[in-house]
Each structure stands twice: as C-alpha cells, then as structure tokens.
CSV table of C-alpha atoms in Angstrom, one decimal:
chain,number,residue,atom,x,y,z
A,23,MET,CA,143.9,100.0,140.6
A,24,ALA,CA,146.2,103.2,141.0
A,25,PRO,CA,145.3,106.2,138.8
A,26,ALA,CA,147.3,106.7,135.4
A,27,VAL,CA,149.7,109.2,136.9
A,28,GLU,CA,151.0,106.6,139.4
A,29,GLU,CA,151.2,103.8,137.0
A,30,ARG,CA,155.1,103.7,137.2
A,31,THR,CA,155.3,103.9,140.9
A,32,VAL,CA,157.4,101.0,142.1
A,33,LEU,CA,155.4,98.8,144.4
A,34,ASP,CA,156.3,97.2,147.8
A,35,LEU,CA,154.5,94.2,149.2
A,36,ASP,CA,152.0,96.2,151.4
A,37,ALA,CA,151.0,98.6,148.6
A,38,ALA,CA,150.3,95.7,146.3
A,39,VAL,CA,148.2,93.9,148.9
A,40,THR,CA,146.3,97.2,149.6
A,41,ALA,CA,145.7,97.9,145.9
A,42,VAL,CA,144.2,94.4,145.0
A,43,THR,CA,142.2,94.4,148.2
A,44,ALA,CA,140.6,97.8,147.7
A,45,ALA,CA,139.7,97.0,144.0
A,46,ALA,CA,138.3,93.5,144.5
A,47,LEU,CA,134.7,94.3,145.6
A,48,ARG,CA,132.7,97.5,145.2
A,49,PRO,CA,130.0,98.1,147.8
A,50,GLY,CA,126.5,98.9,146.5
A,51,PRO,CA,123.1,97.4,146.1
A,52,LEU,CA,122.3,94.0,144.1
A,53,GLY,CA,120.5,93.9,140.9
A,54,ARG,CA,122.5,94.8,137.8
A,55,VAL,CA,123.4,92.1,135.2
A,56,GLY,CA,126.1,92.2,132.7
A,57,LEU,CA,126.3,89.4,130.2
A,58,GLU,CA,129.4,88.3,127.9
A,59,LEU,CA,128.7,85.6,125.5
A,60,GLU,CA,131.5,84.0,123.0
A,61,ALA,CA,131.0,82.0,119.8
A,62,HIS,CA,133.3,80.2,117.5
A,63,LEU,CA,133.4,81.8,114.0
A,64,VAL,CA,132.5,79.4,111.2
A,65,ASP,CA,133.2,79.5,107.5
A,66,LEU,CA,129.9,78.1,106.2
A,67,ASP,CA,131.7,77.0,102.9
A,68,THR,CA,134.6,75.2,104.7
A,69,PRO,CA,133.6,74.6,108.4
A,70,ALA,CA,136.8,72.6,109.0
A,71,ALA,CA,138.9,75.6,108.5
A,72,ARG,CA,139.5,78.5,110.8
A,73,VAL,CA,138.7,82.0,109.5
A,74,PRO,CA,141.9,83.8,108.7
A,75,TRP,CA,142.4,86.8,111.0
A,76,ALA,CA,142.5,89.6,108.3
A,77,ARG,CA,139.0,88.3,106.9
A,78,VAL,CA,137.6,88.3,110.4
A,79,THR,CA,138.8,91.9,111.2
A,80,ALA,CA,137.6,93.1,108.0
A,81,VAL,CA,134.0,91.9,108.4
A,82,LEU,CA,133.8,93.2,112.1
A,83,GLU,CA,135.1,96.5,111.0
A,84,SER,CA,131.9,96.8,108.8
A,85,LEU,CA,129.6,96.5,111.8
A,86,PRO,CA,127.0,99.3,112.6
A,87,ALA,CA,126.4,100.6,116.1
A,88,LEU,CA,124.8,98.0,118.0
A,89,PRO,CA,121.4,98.8,119.5
A,90,GLY,CA,122.1,97.2,123.0
A,91,GLY,CA,125.5,98.9,123.3
A,92,SER,CA,127.6,95.6,123.3
A,93,ARG,CA,131.4,95.7,122.7
A,94,VAL,CA,132.6,93.1,120.1
A,95,THR,CA,136.0,91.6,120.5
A,96,LEU,CA,138.0,88.7,119.4
A,97,GLU,CA,139.6,85.8,121.0
A,98,PRO,CA,143.0,84.3,120.1
A,99,GLY,CA,141.2,81.4,118.1
A,100,GLY,CA,139.0,83.9,116.3
A,101,GLN,CA,136.2,83.5,118.7
A,102,VAL,CA,133.7,86.6,118.8
A,103,GLU,CA,132.8,88.0,122.0
A,104,LEU,CA,129.8,90.4,122.7
A,105,SER,CA,130.1,92.0,126.0
A,106,GLY,CA,127.0,93.9,127.1
A,107,PRO,CA,126.8,96.9,129.5
A,108,PRO,CA,125.2,96.4,132.7
A,109,ALA,CA,121.4,96.2,132.8
A,110,PRO,CA,119.1,96.8,135.7
A,111,ASP,CA,118.2,92.9,135.6
A,112,ALA,CA,118.7,89.7,133.7
A,113,GLY,CA,115.7,90.2,131.5
A,114,GLY,CA,117.1,93.6,130.2
A,115,ALA,CA,120.6,92.3,129.9
A,116,VAL,CA,119.3,89.3,127.8
A,117,ALA,CA,117.2,91.4,125.5
A,118,ALA,CA,119.9,93.8,124.8
A,119,LEU,CA,122.5,91.1,124.0
A,120,ARG,CA,119.9,89.2,121.7
A,121,ALA,CA,119.4,92.4,119.8
A,122,ASP,CA,123.0,92.9,119.4
A,123,ARG,CA,123.7,89.4,118.5
A,124,ALA,CA,121.1,89.4,115.8
A,125,VAL,CA,123.0,92.4,114.0
A,126,VAL,CA,126.3,90.7,114.3
A,127,ALA,CA,124.9,87.5,113.1
A,128,THR,CA,123.3,89.0,110.0
A,129,VAL,CA,126.4,91.1,108.9
A,130,LEU,CA,128.6,87.9,109.4
A,131,ALA,CA,126.0,85.8,107.4
A,132,GLY,CA,126.3,88.3,104.5
A,133,ALA,CA,130.1,87.3,104.4
A,134,GLY,CA,129.5,83.7,104.5
A,135,LEU,CA,130.3,83.3,108.3
A,136,GLY,CA,128.2,81.8,111.2
A,137,LEU,CA,128.6,82.0,114.9
A,138,ALA,CA,128.6,78.7,117.0
A,139,PRO,CA,128.1,79.4,120.7
A,140,VAL,CA,129.6,76.0,122.0
A,141,GLY,CA,131.8,75.6,125.1
A,142,ALA,CA,134.4,73.9,123.1
A,143,ASP,CA,134.9,73.7,119.2
A,144,PRO,CA,133.7,70.1,118.4
A,145,LEU,CA,135.6,70.2,115.0
A,146,ARG,CA,138.9,72.1,114.5
A,147,PRO,CA,142.0,71.5,116.4
A,148,PRO,CA,143.1,74.3,118.8
A,149,ALA,CA,145.0,76.9,116.9
A,150,ARG,CA,145.7,80.5,117.3
A,151,VAL,CA,144.9,82.9,114.4
A,152,CYS,CA,145.3,86.1,116.2
A,153,PRO,CA,149.0,87.5,115.8
A,154,ALA,CA,149.0,89.5,118.7
A,155,PRO,CA,152.3,89.2,120.7
A,156,ARG,CA,150.3,89.0,124.2
A,157,TYR,CA,148.9,85.4,122.9
A,158,ARG,CA,152.2,84.4,121.4
A,159,ALA,CA,153.8,85.1,125.0
A,160,MET,CA,150.9,83.5,126.7
A,161,GLU,CA,151.4,80.3,124.7
A,162,ARG,CA,155.2,80.3,125.7
A,163,HIS,CA,154.5,80.7,129.2
A,164,PHE,CA,151.9,77.8,129.4
A,165,ALA,CA,154.4,75.5,127.5
A,166,ALA,CA,157.1,76.4,130.0
A,167,VAL,CA,155.0,75.7,133.1
A,168,GLY,CA,153.8,72.4,131.7
A,169,CYS,CA,150.4,73.0,130.3
A,170,GLY,CA,151.0,74.1,126.8
A,171,GLY,CA,148.2,72.0,125.3
A,172,PRO,CA,145.5,73.0,127.6
A,173,GLY,CA,146.8,76.6,127.5
A,174,THR,CA,146.4,76.8,123.6
A,175,ALA,CA,143.0,74.9,123.9
A,176,MET,CA,141.7,77.3,126.4
A,177,MET,CA,142.6,80.4,124.5
A,178,THR,CA,141.6,79.3,121.0
A,179,ALA,CA,139.0,76.5,121.2
A,180,THR,CA,136.7,77.2,124.1
A,181,ALA,CA,133.8,79.8,124.6
A,182,SER,CA,131.7,80.7,127.5
A,183,LEU,CA,128.9,82.6,129.0
A,184,GLN,CA,130.0,85.1,131.5
A,185,VAL,CA,127.4,86.6,134.0
A,186,ASN,CA,128.6,89.7,135.8
A,187,LEU,CA,126.8,90.7,139.0
A,188,ASP,CA,127.1,93.6,141.5
A,189,ALA,CA,129.2,92.7,144.7
A,190,GLY,CA,126.4,94.0,146.9
A,191,PRO,CA,126.7,95.3,150.4
A,192,PRO,CA,130.0,94.4,152.2
A,193,GLY,CA,128.3,92.5,154.8
A,194,GLY,CA,127.1,90.0,152.5
A,195,TRP,CA,130.4,89.5,150.5
A,196,SER,CA,131.8,86.5,152.3
A,197,ARG,CA,128.5,84.3,151.8
A,198,ARG,CA,128.0,85.8,148.2
A,199,VAL,CA,131.4,84.9,147.0
A,200,ALA,CA,131.3,81.5,148.7
A,201,LEU,CA,127.8,80.8,147.1
A,202,ALA,CA,129.1,81.8,143.7
A,203,HIS,CA,131.9,79.2,144.0
A,204,GLN,CA,129.4,76.5,145.6
A,205,LEU,CA,127.0,76.9,142.6
A,206,GLY,CA,129.8,76.2,140.2
A,207,PRO,CA,129.6,72.4,139.9
A,208,VAL,CA,125.8,72.5,139.4
A,209,LEU,CA,125.9,75.2,136.8
A,210,VAL,CA,128.6,73.7,135.1
A,211,ALA,CA,126.7,70.4,134.8
A,212,VAL,CA,123.6,72.3,133.8
A,213,SER,CA,125.1,74.3,131.2
A,214,ALA,CA,127.5,71.5,129.7
A,215,TYR,CA,127.5,71.9,125.9
A,216,SER,CA,131.1,70.8,125.0
A,217,PRO,CA,131.4,67.0,124.7
A,218,LEU,CA,133.6,67.2,121.7
A,219,LEU,CA,136.8,68.9,121.0
A,220,GLY,CA,139.0,69.1,118.1
A,221,GLY,CA,136.9,66.5,116.1
A,222,SER,CA,136.7,63.8,118.8
A,223,ALA,CA,134.2,63.0,121.7
A,224,THR,CA,136.3,63.5,124.8
A,225,GLY,CA,134.0,61.4,127.2
A,226,TRP,CA,133.4,64.6,129.1
A,227,ARG,CA,130.0,66.6,129.1
A,228,SER,CA,132.0,69.9,129.5
A,229,SER,CA,135.3,69.8,127.6
A,230,ARG,CA,135.5,73.3,128.3
A,231,GLN,CA,135.7,72.9,132.0
A,232,ARG,CA,138.0,69.9,131.6
A,233,VAL,CA,140.5,72.2,129.7
A,234,TRP,CA,140.2,74.9,132.5
A,235,GLY,CA,140.8,72.2,135.0
A,236,ALA,CA,144.1,71.1,133.3
A,237,LEU,CA,145.7,74.6,133.7
A,238,ASP,CA,147.8,75.9,136.3
A,239,GLN,CA,145.3,76.0,139.3
A,240,ALA,CA,147.5,78.8,140.9
A,241,ARG,CA,146.1,81.0,138.0
A,242,CYS,CA,142.7,79.3,137.2
A,243,GLY,CA,141.8,77.6,140.3
A,244,PRO,CA,139.0,78.6,142.6
A,245,LEU,CA,139.2,81.0,145.7
A,246,LEU,CA,138.4,79.2,148.9
A,247,GLY,CA,135.4,81.2,149.9
A,248,GLY,CA,136.7,82.4,153.1
A,249,ALA,CA,135.4,85.2,155.6
A,250,ASP,CA,137.4,87.9,153.9
A,251,PRO,CA,137.1,87.5,150.1
A,252,ALA,CA,138.8,90.8,149.1
A,253,GLY,CA,141.8,89.8,151.1
A,254,GLU,CA,141.8,86.3,149.8
A,255,TRP,CA,141.8,87.6,146.3
A,256,ALA,CA,144.8,89.7,147.1
A,257,ALA,CA,146.5,86.6,148.5
A,258,TYR,CA,145.6,84.7,145.5
A,259,ALA,CA,146.9,87.3,143.2
A,260,LEU,CA,150.2,87.8,144.9
A,261,SER,CA,150.7,84.1,145.1
A,262,ALA,CA,149.9,83.5,141.3
A,263,PRO,CA,152.8,83.2,139.0
A,264,VAL,CA,153.7,86.1,136.8
A,265,MET,CA,152.9,85.2,133.2
A,266,LEU,CA,153.8,88.2,131.1
A,267,VAL,CA,156.0,91.4,131.7
A,268,ARG,CA,155.4,94.4,129.6
A,269,ASP,CA,158.2,96.8,128.5
A,270,PRO,CA,157.0,100.2,130.2
A,271,ASP,CA,157.9,102.1,127.1
A,272,THR,CA,156.7,100.1,124.1
A,273,GLY,CA,154.1,97.8,125.8
A,274,ALA,CA,155.5,94.7,124.3
A,275,ALA,CA,154.8,91.6,126.4
A,276,GLU,CA,157.5,89.0,127.2
A,277,PRO,CA,156.7,85.6,128.7
A,278,VAL,CA,158.0,84.8,132.0
A,279,LEU,CA,159.3,81.1,131.6
A,280,THR,CA,159.7,80.2,135.2
A,281,ARG,CA,157.1,79.9,138.1
A,282,THR,CA,157.7,83.4,139.7
A,283,THR,CA,155.1,84.6,141.9
A,284,PHE,CA,154.2,88.4,141.9
A,285,ALA,CA,155.1,88.5,145.7
A,286,ASP,CA,158.6,87.3,144.8
A,287,TRP,CA,158.9,89.9,142.1
A,288,VAL,CA,157.7,92.7,144.2
A,289,THR,CA,160.0,91.8,147.3
A,290,GLY,CA,162.9,91.5,145.1
A,291,ALA,CA,163.3,87.8,145.7
A,292,ALA,CA,163.0,86.9,142.2
A,293,PRO,CA,163.8,90.0,139.9
A,294,LEU,CA,162.1,90.1,136.6
A,295,ALA,CA,163.1,92.1,133.5
A,296,GLY,CA,165.9,93.6,135.7
A,297,ARG,CA,163.4,95.8,137.7
A,298,ARG,CA,160.8,95.8,140.3
A,299,PRO,CA,157.1,95.9,139.6
A,300,THR,CA,154.9,99.0,139.1
A,301,ALA,CA,151.2,99.6,139.7
A,302,ALA,CA,150.7,99.2,135.8
A,303,ASP,CA,152.5,95.8,136.2
A,304,LEU,CA,150.2,94.6,138.9
A,305,GLU,CA,147.1,95.6,137.0
A,306,TYR,CA,148.4,93.7,133.9
A,307,HIS,CA,149.2,90.6,136.1
A,308,LEU,CA,145.5,90.6,137.4
A,309,SER,CA,144.4,90.5,133.6
A,310,THR,CA,146.2,87.0,133.4
A,311,LEU,CA,144.4,85.5,136.3
A,312,PHE,CA,141.4,83.3,135.5
A,313,PRO,CA,139.6,81.8,138.5
A,314,PRO,CA,135.9,80.6,138.0
A,315,VAL,CA,134.7,83.6,139.9
A,316,ARG,CA,136.8,86.7,139.5
A,317,PRO,CA,136.4,89.9,141.7
A,318,ARG,CA,136.8,92.9,139.5
A,319,GLY,CA,134.7,95.2,141.9
A,320,TYR,CA,131.7,93.1,140.7
A,321,LEU,CA,131.7,89.4,140.4
A,322,GLU,CA,132.4,87.6,137.2
A,323,ILE,CA,130.8,84.2,136.9
A,324,ARG,CA,133.1,82.6,134.4
A,325,TYR,CA,132.4,78.8,134.5
A,326,LEU,CA,129.3,78.5,132.1
A,327,ASP,CA,129.7,76.9,128.7
A,328,ALA,CA,128.6,78.9,125.7
A,329,THR,CA,125.3,77.6,124.5
A,330,PRO,CA,122.8,78.6,121.7
A,331,GLU,CA,119.3,79.8,122.3
A,332,PRO,CA,117.2,79.0,124.4
A,333,TRP,CA,119.9,77.9,126.8
A,334,TRP,CA,122.1,80.9,127.4
A,335,PRO,CA,119.3,83.2,128.3
A,336,ALA,CA,118.0,80.6,130.7
A,337,LEU,CA,121.4,80.1,132.2
A,338,ALA,CA,121.9,83.8,132.6
A,339,ALA,CA,118.5,84.3,134.2
A,340,VAL,CA,119.2,81.3,136.6
A,341,THR,CA,122.6,82.3,137.7
A,342,ALA,CA,121.4,85.8,138.5
A,343,ALA,CA,118.4,84.6,140.4
A,344,LEU,CA,120.2,82.1,142.4
A,345,LEU,CA,122.7,84.7,143.6
A,346,ASP,CA,120.6,87.9,143.7
A,347,ASP,CA,117.2,86.7,145.1
A,348,PRO,CA,117.6,86.1,148.8
A,349,VAL,CA,114.9,83.2,148.8
A,350,ALA,CA,116.6,81.5,145.9
A,351,ALA,CA,120.0,81.9,147.3
A,352,ASP,CA,119.2,80.5,150.6
A,353,ALA,CA,117.6,77.4,149.0
A,354,ALA,CA,120.8,77.1,146.5
A,355,ALA,CA,123.2,77.3,149.5
A,356,ASP,CA,121.4,74.3,151.2
A,357,VAL,CA,121.0,72.0,148.2
A,358,THR,CA,124.4,72.5,146.6
A,359,ALA,CA,126.4,72.0,149.7
A,360,PRO,CA,126.5,68.1,149.2
A,361,VAL,CA,128.3,68.8,145.7
A,362,ALA,CA,130.5,71.7,146.5
A,363,GLY,CA,133.8,71.5,144.8
A,364,ALA,CA,132.6,68.7,142.6
A,365,TRP,CA,134.1,70.3,139.4
A,366,ASP,CA,135.6,67.4,137.8
A,367,ARG,CA,132.4,65.2,138.3
A,368,ALA,CA,130.3,67.9,137.0
A,369,ALA,CA,132.5,68.4,133.8
A,370,ARG,CA,132.8,64.7,133.2
A,371,ASP,CA,129.3,63.2,134.1
A,372,GLY,CA,126.9,66.3,133.8
A,373,LEU,CA,123.6,65.6,135.0
A,374,ALA,CA,124.1,61.8,134.7
A,375,ASP,CA,125.4,62.3,138.1
A,376,ALA,CA,122.5,61.7,140.6
A,377,GLY,CA,123.7,64.3,143.3
A,378,LEU,CA,124.3,67.0,140.7
A,379,ARG,CA,121.0,66.3,139.2
A,380,THR,CA,119.2,66.6,142.3
A,381,ALA,CA,120.9,69.8,143.3
A,382,ALA,CA,120.3,71.2,139.9
A,383,LEU,CA,116.6,70.4,139.9
A,384,ARG,CA,116.1,72.1,143.2
A,385,CYS,CA,118.1,75.0,142.2
A,386,LEU,CA,116.2,75.5,138.8
A,387,ALA,CA,112.9,75.2,140.9
A,388,ALA,CA,114.3,77.8,143.4
A,389,ALA,CA,115.2,80.2,140.7
A,390,LEU,CA,112.1,80.1,138.6
A,391,PRO,CA,110.0,82.4,140.8
A,392,ALA,CA,112.6,85.2,140.8
A,393,VAL,CA,112.9,84.8,136.7
A,394,ALA,CA,111.4,87.5,134.7
A,395,ALA,CA,108.1,86.3,133.0
A,396,THR,CA,109.7,86.8,129.5
A,397,LEU,CA,112.6,84.3,130.4
A,398,ARG,CA,110.4,81.6,132.4
A,399,PRO,CA,109.6,79.6,129.3
A,400,ALA,CA,113.4,78.9,128.7
A,401,VAL,CA,114.1,78.3,132.2
A,402,GLU,CA,111.3,75.6,132.3
A,403,ALA,CA,112.7,74.0,129.2
A,404,LEU,CA,116.0,73.9,131.0
A,405,ALA,CA,114.4,72.2,134.0
A,406,GLU,CA,112.6,69.6,131.7
A,407,LEU,CA,116.0,68.8,130.2
A,408,ALA,CA,117.7,68.3,133.6
A,409,ALA,CA,114.9,66.3,134.8
A,410,ALA,CA,115.6,63.9,132.1
A,411,GLY,CA,119.2,63.8,133.3
A,412,ARG,CA,120.4,65.5,130.1
A,413,CYS,CA,122.6,68.5,129.2
A,414,PRO,CA,122.2,70.9,126.4
A,415,GLY,CA,125.3,69.2,125.0
A,416,ASP,CA,123.6,65.9,124.3
A,417,ALA,CA,122.2,67.4,121.0
A,418,LEU,CA,125.7,67.9,120.0
A,419,LEU,CA,126.6,64.3,120.6
A,420,ALA,CA,123.4,63.2,118.7
A,421,ALA,CA,124.3,65.5,115.7
A,422,ALA,CA,128.0,64.0,115.8
A,423,ARG,CA,126.9,60.4,115.9
A,424,ALA,CA,124.4,61.0,112.8
A,425,GLY,CA,127.0,63.2,110.7
A,426,GLY,CA,130.3,63.5,112.3
A,427,PRO,CA,131.9,66.5,114.4
A,428,GLU,CA,131.3,68.9,111.4
A,429,ALA,CA,127.6,68.2,111.6
A,430,ALA,CA,127.8,68.9,115.4
A,431,LEU,CA,129.4,72.2,114.7
A,432,LEU,CA,126.9,73.3,112.1
A,433,SER,CA,124.0,72.2,114.2
A,434,ALA,CA,125.1,74.9,116.6
A,435,THR,CA,126.0,77.6,114.1
A,436,GLU,CA,123.7,80.6,113.9
A,437,THR,CA,123.0,81.3,110.2
A,438,PRO,CA,120.3,84.2,109.8
A,439,GLU,CA,118.8,84.6,106.3
A,440,VAL,CA,120.3,87.5,104.5
A,441,SER,CA,118.3,89.3,101.7
A,442,PRO,CA,120.0,89.0,98.3
C-alpha cells in the first residue's frame, strides 16, 4: 500500500486499482511457510463461561519472550492466536509454533486456563468479550446487511489454522492461486473439526466453514481463479461493501449500515462520512475482506479448521506440499478438479462424501513424499483417518455423545502440568 506520508492522499478509482493490484502478490521463490493457529480459551473450573477480557489480557501480559518468535493476539471472543514468522519450510514453521504454544499453554495453565484448538466452540454460545470499538462496529455492520448471527459467530466462536505461503514467480501466479482455491473443499473436509457449535451438534462436519459460508460472499467468498489473480483481487476489493470508516484524526471506527462498495465511495457515487477515501481508508478496507485465499503479497490459506496435535502439524505440512512441491501440485490439480467448488458438501459431509474422500486420499498420498521426515508420522495418521472416511472432528462427536458438549470442549483442551 501507499507509504505513510501518502496515507491521507485522496484516491481516484485508477489509483485504488493500481495500489491493490501492486500489493496483491510479491514475486520471489517458493518455500517459506508461516503458520497462525487460533484456539478457544477455556476456564478449567467453569468451562461453560467465557473468560473475562481483563483476566485474559492480564495473563497474557505475563508471557515471556517466545522462543520461536510468534506474536500473540486475541480475537473478539477471547480466542488466542499465535502467529509465527516465516520459516524456511513447513517443518521449521511447525517446530517453532509448537515451542511457542508450549510456553503459552504452560503460562495459561498456571492461571487455571487451557487452550482448545477447535474449529468452532462446541459449548459456549457466540458472544464478544473484547471491548474494542472495531468489533462493536463490525457486529453492527453484519446485522445491518442481514448476517448478524453468522457475523458474531465468525468473530467470537470460530478458530482456524492459517497457512501462509510465498506467492512465487509471477509466471505461476494464475495456476497457483487457482489451485489454492481448488484444494479448498478437499482440505476443509480433511481438517473438519467443528461438528458442534454453541452447545449443539449442527449436522455439519465443519461448522466453522458453514458459518463463513453464511456471511456476505462479496466479502468472504472465494476469488474466481482467473488468468490475472492480482487484477481479480483488485476488482474483488473494489466491489466489496465498505464495512467500517475510521475517523482520520481519532482512528475511531464507525460501521457502514448500507451495502456501499468501495468503488462507489471512491468515485463519489455514494459518499461516506462526508468525504472521499484515502490510501489509509483503502488499506483498512482490505483488512475487512476475508476470502478463503487472501493475497497479501503472499497467499493466506484461511479455510482450515483449528485442530489439536497431531492434526494441525499434518495439515500444515500437507497444505504446503500440495502447493509448493511441483509433483504434488500437479497431482493435486488433477484429482481435485471433480470436486472444485464443493465447499458446502465438504463442510456438511466431510470425508463421508465419496468424491471428496477419493480426492483427499490421493492428495495425501501425493503430499507424503514431499513432507519433512519429522512430520510424516502425523501425515500418515491423517491418511489412515481419511481412509476410514473419518474427520478429526469425529472424536469430538464421540466425546459429546458420551458426556455432552462440555466433555467435547475439554477433550480438545490442552492442559500441561504445572509444577506447584
């Protein structure tokens, strides 16, 4: 985006398109992997209650420096997110994030708290605990455009594993972005770990993906995978409704309660806040767009459910291999073509769907030779699960049948022992 000195420069349509297109994908070699993993925060004494915001922030302020360099942030429902820096490969990224999560989990356990990396909170109703004005404003926008319930659920009751990969050489961008989307339904099914939401079984293997599918698809739907992915991202961004407008002096965010596209704002067809947008407004607008694959110079793969060990390391390794290894990528492109676009089938049925199961097994087999030796046992375990037509979340359903949604949440909660 524009440098800081130009943030208040008023944009015209051509300048906005140029800025988004230029920032979408950054040329370079393939190989680096960054991981971000969210988890629901659980009070081990009262799992059915959300942890108050003041308690969350106080505990996290006591964290030491993390050995892998991860950044720790909080989501509106109190979910804890660890975002690792880019590593040379998936093995290094997993090792660093594991080390950092162990430190965070130990500190939280000392305060009676645990982390539950689950795609959707199986027990507690969606509710915001973060008081930040941005999230209050987001709730108001979602309600105004007709998806208030899914909007609150997305912000406060879902958690994901995000895999960040280099864009690679420009000559391969079109095929790479298209493949990242085409893999989506298969990897949604393979990662599905959210069969419950807010205390009830939903009938969907990935309730997280179901929630995202119920949101405004002009903001959260997939790109089309055309010949010019950077230009397509610019068209997507300019056609998406503006969610929030910040005061340029105070930074306070106000919700937009109409479906006003950024293009209409920038051309003056629909003025917002009595002014035209600046470069800073465009950058802020981009932060409110959530497609399943988001170009940010690199590629954010955003469609995987959060899962516990050993599944999240396996999913990270498989996703990177299927996109970065040329042999695995070619195989994945062929076997996923019949189920391209089957997002709802994947979320609802998971690997019980025969077509998705066939594609998943072939993808896992193609990825395995390209996976680091340290991660192969986890990938092999994932392949065995898939061969049986099962998803990681089937264990949550079993726990819920045996002991209810609270048992399901606790079964996925990491609680390392703490010395007295």
